[in-house]
Each structure stands twice: as C-alpha cells, then as structure tokens.
mmCIF file with all atom_site columns, C-alpha atoms in Angstrom:
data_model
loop_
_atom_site.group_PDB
_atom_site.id
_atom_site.type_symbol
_atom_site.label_atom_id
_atom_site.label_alt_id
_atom_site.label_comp_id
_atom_site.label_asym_id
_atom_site.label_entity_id
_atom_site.label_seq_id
_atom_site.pdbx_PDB_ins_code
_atom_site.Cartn_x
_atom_site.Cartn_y
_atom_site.Cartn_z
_atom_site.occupancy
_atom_site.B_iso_or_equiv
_atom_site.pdbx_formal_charge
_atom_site.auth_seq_id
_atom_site.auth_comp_id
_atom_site.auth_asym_id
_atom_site.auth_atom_id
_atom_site.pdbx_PDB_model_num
ATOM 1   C CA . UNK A 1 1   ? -14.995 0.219   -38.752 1.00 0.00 ? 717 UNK A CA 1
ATOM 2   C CA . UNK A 1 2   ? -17.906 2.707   -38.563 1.00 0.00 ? 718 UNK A CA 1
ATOM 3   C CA . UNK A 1 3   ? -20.353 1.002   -40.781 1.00 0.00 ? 719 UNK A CA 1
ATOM 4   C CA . UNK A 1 4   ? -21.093 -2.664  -41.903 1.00 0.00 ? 720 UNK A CA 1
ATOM 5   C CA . UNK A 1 5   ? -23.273 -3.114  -44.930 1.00 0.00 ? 721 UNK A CA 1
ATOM 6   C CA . UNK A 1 6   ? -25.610 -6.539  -45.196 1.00 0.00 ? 722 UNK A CA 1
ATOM 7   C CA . UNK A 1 7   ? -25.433 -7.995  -48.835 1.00 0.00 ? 723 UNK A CA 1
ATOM 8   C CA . UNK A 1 8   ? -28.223 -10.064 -49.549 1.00 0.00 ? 724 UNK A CA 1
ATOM 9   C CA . UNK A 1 9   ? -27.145 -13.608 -51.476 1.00 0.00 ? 725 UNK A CA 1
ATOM 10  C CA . UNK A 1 10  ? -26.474 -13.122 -55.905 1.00 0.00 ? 726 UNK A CA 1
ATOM 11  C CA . UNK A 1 11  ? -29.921 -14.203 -57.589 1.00 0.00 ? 727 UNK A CA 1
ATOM 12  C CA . UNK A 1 12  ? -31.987 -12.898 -54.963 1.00 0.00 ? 728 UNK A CA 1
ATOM 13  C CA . UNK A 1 13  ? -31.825 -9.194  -54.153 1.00 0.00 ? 729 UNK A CA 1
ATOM 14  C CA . UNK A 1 14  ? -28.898 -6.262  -54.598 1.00 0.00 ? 730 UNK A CA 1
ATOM 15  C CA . UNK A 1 15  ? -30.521 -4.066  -51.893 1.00 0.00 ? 731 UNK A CA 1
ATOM 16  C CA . UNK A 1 16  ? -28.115 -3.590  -49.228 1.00 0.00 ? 732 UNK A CA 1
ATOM 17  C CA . UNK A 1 17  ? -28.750 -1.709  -45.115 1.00 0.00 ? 733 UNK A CA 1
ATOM 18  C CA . UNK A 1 18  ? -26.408 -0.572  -43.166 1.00 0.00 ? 734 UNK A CA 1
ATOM 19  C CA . UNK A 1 19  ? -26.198 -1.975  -40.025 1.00 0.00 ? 735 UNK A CA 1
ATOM 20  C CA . UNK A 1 20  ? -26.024 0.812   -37.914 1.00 0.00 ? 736 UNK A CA 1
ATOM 21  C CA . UNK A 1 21  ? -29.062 0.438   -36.092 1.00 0.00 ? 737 UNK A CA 1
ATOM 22  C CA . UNK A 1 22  ? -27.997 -3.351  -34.193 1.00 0.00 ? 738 UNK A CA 1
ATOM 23  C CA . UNK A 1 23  ? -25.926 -0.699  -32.335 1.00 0.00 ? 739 UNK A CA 1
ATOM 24  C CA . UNK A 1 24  ? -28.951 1.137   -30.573 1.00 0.00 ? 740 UNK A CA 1
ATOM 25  C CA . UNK A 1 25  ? -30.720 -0.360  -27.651 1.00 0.00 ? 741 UNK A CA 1
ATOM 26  C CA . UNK A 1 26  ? -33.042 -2.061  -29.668 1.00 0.00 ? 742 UNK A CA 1
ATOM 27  C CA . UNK A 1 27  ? -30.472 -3.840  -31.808 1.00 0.00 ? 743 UNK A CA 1
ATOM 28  C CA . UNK A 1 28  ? -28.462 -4.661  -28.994 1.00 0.00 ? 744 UNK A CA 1
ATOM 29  C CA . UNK A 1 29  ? -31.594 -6.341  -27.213 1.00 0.00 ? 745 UNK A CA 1
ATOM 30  C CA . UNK A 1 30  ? -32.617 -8.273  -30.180 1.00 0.00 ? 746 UNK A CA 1
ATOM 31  C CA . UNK A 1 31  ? -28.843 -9.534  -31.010 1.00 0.00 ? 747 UNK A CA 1
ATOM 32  C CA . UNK A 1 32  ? -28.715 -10.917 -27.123 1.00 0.00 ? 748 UNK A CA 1
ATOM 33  C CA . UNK A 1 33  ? -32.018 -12.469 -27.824 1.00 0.00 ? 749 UNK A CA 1
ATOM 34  C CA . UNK A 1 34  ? -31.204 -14.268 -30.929 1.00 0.00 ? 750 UNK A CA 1
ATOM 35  C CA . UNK A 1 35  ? -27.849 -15.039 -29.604 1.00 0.00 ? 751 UNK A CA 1
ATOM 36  C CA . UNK A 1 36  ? -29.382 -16.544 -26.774 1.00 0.00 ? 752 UNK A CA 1
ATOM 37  C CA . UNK A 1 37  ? -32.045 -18.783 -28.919 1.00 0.00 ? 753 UNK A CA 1
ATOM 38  C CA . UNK A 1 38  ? -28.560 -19.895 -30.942 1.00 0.00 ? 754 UNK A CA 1
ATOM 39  C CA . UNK A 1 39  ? -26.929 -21.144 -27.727 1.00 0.00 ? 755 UNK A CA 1
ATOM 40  C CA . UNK A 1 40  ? -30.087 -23.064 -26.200 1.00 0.00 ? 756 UNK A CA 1
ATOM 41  C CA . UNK A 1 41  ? -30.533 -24.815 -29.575 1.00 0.00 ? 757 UNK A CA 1
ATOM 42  C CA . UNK A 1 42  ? -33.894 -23.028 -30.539 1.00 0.00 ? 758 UNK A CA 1
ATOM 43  C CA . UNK A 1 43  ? -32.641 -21.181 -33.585 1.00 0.00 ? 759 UNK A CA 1
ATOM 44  C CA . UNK A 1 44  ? -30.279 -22.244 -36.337 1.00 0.00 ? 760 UNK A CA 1
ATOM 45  C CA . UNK A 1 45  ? -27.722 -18.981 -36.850 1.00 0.00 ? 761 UNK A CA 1
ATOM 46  C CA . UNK A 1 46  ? -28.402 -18.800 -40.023 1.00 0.00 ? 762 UNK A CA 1
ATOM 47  C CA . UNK A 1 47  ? -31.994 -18.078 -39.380 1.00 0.00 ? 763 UNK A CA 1
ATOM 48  C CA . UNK A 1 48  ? -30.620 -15.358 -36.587 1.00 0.00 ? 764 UNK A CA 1
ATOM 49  C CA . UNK A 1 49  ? -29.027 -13.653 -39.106 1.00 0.00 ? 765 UNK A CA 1
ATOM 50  C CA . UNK A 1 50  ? -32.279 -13.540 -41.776 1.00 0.00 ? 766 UNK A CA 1
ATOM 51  C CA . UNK A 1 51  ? -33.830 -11.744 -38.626 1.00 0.00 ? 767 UNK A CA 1
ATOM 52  C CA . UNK A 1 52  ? -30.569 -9.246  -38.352 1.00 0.00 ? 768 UNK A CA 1
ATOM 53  C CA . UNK A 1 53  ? -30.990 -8.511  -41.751 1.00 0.00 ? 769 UNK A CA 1
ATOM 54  C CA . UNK A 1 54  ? -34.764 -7.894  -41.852 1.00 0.00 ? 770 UNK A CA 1
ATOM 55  C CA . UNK A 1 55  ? -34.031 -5.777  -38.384 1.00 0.00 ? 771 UNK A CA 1
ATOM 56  C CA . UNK A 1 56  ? -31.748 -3.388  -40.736 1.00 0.00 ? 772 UNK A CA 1
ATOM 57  C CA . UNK A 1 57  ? -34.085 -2.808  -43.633 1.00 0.00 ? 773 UNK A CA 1
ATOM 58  C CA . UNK A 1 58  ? -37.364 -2.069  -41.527 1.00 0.00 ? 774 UNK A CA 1
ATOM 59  C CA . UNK A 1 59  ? -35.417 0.168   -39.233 1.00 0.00 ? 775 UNK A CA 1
ATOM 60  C CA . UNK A 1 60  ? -33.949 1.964   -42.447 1.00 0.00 ? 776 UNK A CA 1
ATOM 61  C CA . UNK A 1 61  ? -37.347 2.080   -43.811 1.00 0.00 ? 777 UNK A CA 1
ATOM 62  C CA . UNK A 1 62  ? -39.162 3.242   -41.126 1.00 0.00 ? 778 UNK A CA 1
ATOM 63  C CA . UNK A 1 63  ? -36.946 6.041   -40.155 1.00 0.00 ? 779 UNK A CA 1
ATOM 64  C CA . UNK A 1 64  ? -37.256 7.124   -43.587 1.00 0.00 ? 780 UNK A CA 1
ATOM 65  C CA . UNK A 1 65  ? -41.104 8.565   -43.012 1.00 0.00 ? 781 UNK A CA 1
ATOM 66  C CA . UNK A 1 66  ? -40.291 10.155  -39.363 1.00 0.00 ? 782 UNK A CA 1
ATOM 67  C CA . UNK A 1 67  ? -42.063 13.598  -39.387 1.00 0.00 ? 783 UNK A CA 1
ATOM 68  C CA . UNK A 1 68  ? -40.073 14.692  -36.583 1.00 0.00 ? 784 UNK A CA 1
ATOM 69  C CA . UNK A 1 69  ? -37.298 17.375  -37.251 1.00 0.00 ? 785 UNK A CA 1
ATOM 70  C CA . UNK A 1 70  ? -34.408 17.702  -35.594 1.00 0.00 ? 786 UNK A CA 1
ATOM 71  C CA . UNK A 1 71  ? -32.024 21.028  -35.647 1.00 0.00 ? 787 UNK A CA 1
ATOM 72  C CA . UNK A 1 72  ? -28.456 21.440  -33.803 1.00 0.00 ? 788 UNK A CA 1
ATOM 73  C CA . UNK A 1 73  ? -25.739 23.812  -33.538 1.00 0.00 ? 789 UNK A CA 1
ATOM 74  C CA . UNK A 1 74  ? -22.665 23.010  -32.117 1.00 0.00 ? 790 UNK A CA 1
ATOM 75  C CA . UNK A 1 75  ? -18.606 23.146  -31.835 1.00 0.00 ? 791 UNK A CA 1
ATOM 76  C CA . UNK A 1 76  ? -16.735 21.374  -34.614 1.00 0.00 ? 792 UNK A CA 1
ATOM 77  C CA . UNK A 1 77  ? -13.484 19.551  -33.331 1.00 0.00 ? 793 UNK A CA 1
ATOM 78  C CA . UNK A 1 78  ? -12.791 17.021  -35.514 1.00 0.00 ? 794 UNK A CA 1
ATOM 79  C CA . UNK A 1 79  ? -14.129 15.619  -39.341 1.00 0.00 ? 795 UNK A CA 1
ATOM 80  C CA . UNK A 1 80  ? -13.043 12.641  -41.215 1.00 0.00 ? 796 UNK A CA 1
ATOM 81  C CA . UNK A 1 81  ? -14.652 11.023  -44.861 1.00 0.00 ? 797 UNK A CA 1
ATOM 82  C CA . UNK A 1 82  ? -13.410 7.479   -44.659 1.00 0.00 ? 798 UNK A CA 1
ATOM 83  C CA . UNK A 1 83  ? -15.057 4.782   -46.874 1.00 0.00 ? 799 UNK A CA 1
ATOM 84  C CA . UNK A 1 84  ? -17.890 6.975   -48.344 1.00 0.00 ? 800 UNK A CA 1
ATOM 85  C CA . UNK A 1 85  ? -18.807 7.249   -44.370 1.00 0.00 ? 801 UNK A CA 1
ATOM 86  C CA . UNK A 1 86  ? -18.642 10.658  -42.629 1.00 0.00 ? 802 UNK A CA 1
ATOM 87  C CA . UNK A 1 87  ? -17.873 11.083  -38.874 1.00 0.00 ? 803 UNK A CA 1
ATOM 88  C CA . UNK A 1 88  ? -18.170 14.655  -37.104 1.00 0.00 ? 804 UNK A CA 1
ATOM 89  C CA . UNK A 1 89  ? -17.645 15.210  -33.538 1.00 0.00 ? 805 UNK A CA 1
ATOM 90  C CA . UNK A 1 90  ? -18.817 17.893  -31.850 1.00 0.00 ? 806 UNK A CA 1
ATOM 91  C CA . UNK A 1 91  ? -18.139 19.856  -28.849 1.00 0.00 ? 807 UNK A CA 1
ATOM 92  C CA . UNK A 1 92  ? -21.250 22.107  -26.745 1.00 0.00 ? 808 UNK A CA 1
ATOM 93  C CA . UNK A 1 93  ? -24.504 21.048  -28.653 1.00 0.00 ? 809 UNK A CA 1
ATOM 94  C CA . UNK A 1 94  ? -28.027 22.326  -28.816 1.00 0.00 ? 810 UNK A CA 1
ATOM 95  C CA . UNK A 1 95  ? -30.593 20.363  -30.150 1.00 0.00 ? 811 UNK A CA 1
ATOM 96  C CA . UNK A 1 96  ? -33.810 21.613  -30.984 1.00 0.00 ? 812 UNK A CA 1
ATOM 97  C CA . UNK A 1 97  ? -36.827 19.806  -31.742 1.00 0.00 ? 813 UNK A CA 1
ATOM 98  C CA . UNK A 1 98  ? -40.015 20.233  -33.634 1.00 0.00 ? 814 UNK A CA 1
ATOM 99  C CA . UNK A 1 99  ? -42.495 17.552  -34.189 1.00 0.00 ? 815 UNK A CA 1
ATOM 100 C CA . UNK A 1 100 ? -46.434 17.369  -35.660 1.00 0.00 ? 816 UNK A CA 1
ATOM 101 C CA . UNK A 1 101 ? -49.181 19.060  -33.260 1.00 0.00 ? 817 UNK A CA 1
ATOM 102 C CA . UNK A 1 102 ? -46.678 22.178  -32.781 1.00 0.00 ? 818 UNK A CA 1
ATOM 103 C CA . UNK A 1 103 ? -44.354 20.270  -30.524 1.00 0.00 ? 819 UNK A CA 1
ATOM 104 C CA . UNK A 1 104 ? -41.256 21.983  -29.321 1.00 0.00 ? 820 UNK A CA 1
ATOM 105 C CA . UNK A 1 105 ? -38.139 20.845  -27.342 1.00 0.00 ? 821 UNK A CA 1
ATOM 106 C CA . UNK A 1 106 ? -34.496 21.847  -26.897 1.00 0.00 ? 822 UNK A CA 1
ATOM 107 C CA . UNK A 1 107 ? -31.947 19.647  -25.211 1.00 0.00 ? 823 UNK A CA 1
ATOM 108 C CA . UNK A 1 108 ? -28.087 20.337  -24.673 1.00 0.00 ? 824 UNK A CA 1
ATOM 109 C CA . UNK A 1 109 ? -24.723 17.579  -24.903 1.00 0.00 ? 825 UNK A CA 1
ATOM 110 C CA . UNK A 1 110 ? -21.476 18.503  -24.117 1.00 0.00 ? 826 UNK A CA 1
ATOM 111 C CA . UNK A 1 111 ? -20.187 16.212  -26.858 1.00 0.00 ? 827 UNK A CA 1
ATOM 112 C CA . UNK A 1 112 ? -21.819 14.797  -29.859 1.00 0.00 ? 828 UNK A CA 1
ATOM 113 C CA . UNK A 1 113 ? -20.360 12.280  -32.215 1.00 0.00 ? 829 UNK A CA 1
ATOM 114 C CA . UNK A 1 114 ? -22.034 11.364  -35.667 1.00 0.00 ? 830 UNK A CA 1
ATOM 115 C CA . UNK A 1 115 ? -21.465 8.796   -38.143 1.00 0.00 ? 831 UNK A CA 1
ATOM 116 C CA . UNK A 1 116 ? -23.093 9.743   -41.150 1.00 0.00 ? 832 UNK A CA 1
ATOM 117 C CA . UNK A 1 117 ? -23.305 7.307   -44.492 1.00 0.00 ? 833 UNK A CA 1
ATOM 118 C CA . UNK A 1 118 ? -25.075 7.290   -48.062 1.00 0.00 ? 834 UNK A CA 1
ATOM 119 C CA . UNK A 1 119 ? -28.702 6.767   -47.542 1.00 0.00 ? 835 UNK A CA 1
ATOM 120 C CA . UNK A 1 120 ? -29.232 5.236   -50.867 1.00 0.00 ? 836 UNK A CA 1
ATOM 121 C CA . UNK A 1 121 ? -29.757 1.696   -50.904 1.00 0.00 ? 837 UNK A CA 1
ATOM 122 C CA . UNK A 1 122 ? -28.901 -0.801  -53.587 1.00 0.00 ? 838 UNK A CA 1
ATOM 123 C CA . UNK A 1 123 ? -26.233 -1.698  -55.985 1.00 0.00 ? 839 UNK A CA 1
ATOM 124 C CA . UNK A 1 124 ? -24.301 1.840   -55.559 1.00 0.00 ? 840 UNK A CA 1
ATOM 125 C CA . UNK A 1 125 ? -23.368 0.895   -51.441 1.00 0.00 ? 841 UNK A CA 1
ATOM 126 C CA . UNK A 1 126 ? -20.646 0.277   -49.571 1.00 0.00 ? 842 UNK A CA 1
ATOM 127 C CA . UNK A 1 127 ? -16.616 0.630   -50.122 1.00 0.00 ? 843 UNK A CA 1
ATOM 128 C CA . UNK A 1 128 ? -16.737 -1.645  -53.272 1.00 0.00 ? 844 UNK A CA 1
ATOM 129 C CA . UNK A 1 129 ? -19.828 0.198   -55.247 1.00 0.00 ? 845 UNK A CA 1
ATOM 130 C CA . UNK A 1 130 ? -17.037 2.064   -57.502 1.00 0.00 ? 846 UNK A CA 1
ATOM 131 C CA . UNK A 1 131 ? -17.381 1.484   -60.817 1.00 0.00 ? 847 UNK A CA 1
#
C-alpha cells in the first residue's frame, strides 16, 4: 500500500491526511518515541495515535506554504495510477532548486521514486470517496 489515509471519528471532523509523512525521518523518530512511552506505561495508545494524527495534518499544512521550488528532469521507467495514488520512478535525475533571497542549487540521483496523491483534504479522500 502506498498511502494510508487517517479518518477522524463520525460527529467530529471529515478532514482526512495522508500519512505519508510518519515515513520520513521525523515520523519515524516520533513513532519510536510514542511507541516507546506505550511500552513503559507512560502513554495510553490511544493518546499515541491523537499525536500521529495531529503529526499528519501539521506536516500537510505546513508544507502547504513552503516558498521553496523545486524543478527536475529525469528518465521515465515505469508509471502506475493505483487507488487515486500515482507512483513514477525515475531513472538519471536533476534537481534544481530555487528558494527566497535568490538561492540556487542543483543536485543529481541516479534513481528517483515518487508517490504522488490528491492534495485535497476532506470528505472527497481516499479509495472509498466515490460517489
């Protein structure tokens, strides 16, 4: 599976985050944390996963207002559209990198992969949002 989505509880809220974030260092670190607090006692796992799911929507949210854009050009070798999520992966890739101030940088993979998904959030996400 490429991409979870988080539903928050009927009554409450029908905003839903990917979860593809708990994936990156960050996410990772946090989910051994609260793991850990679990084990010793010190958290109930319920509350562990009210922290998961605030952990999706402020990293959604605050990648949303990066100023930073990023341009690549690459190799395609292989495309799929599975579950309204799209993966690439790419061969020789150049990335290049402007930011605020006039800030420039290129960098170079030999092989990219990218798991791209619907950035709109809400009652119209995830596999069962057909109506």
């Amino acid at each position: 599976q490429l991409a979870r989505v988080t539903w928050f509880p009927a009554g409450r809220s029908v905003m839903a985050y990917y979860e593809l974030y708990r994936r990156s260092t960050l996410g990772m670190t946090l989910t051994d944390a609260l793991d850990e607090m679990v084990t010793n006692g010190e958290l109930t796992p319920s509350i562990a996963m009210k922290v998961l799911a605030q952990f999706d929507k402020n990293m959604n949210e605050a990648l949303g207002s990066v100023k930073t854009k990023t341009t690549f050009k690459g190799n395609l070798d292989t495309y799929r559209f599975c579950d309204n999520v799209w993966t690439f992966l790419l061969d020789d890739v150049t990335f290049t990198v402007t930011g605020p101030g006039g800030y420039k940088d290129n960098a170079h993979v030999d092989k990219l992969k990218i798991v791209a998904c619907d950035g709109k959030t809400g009652d119209n996400v995830g596999p069962s949002s057909k109506k």
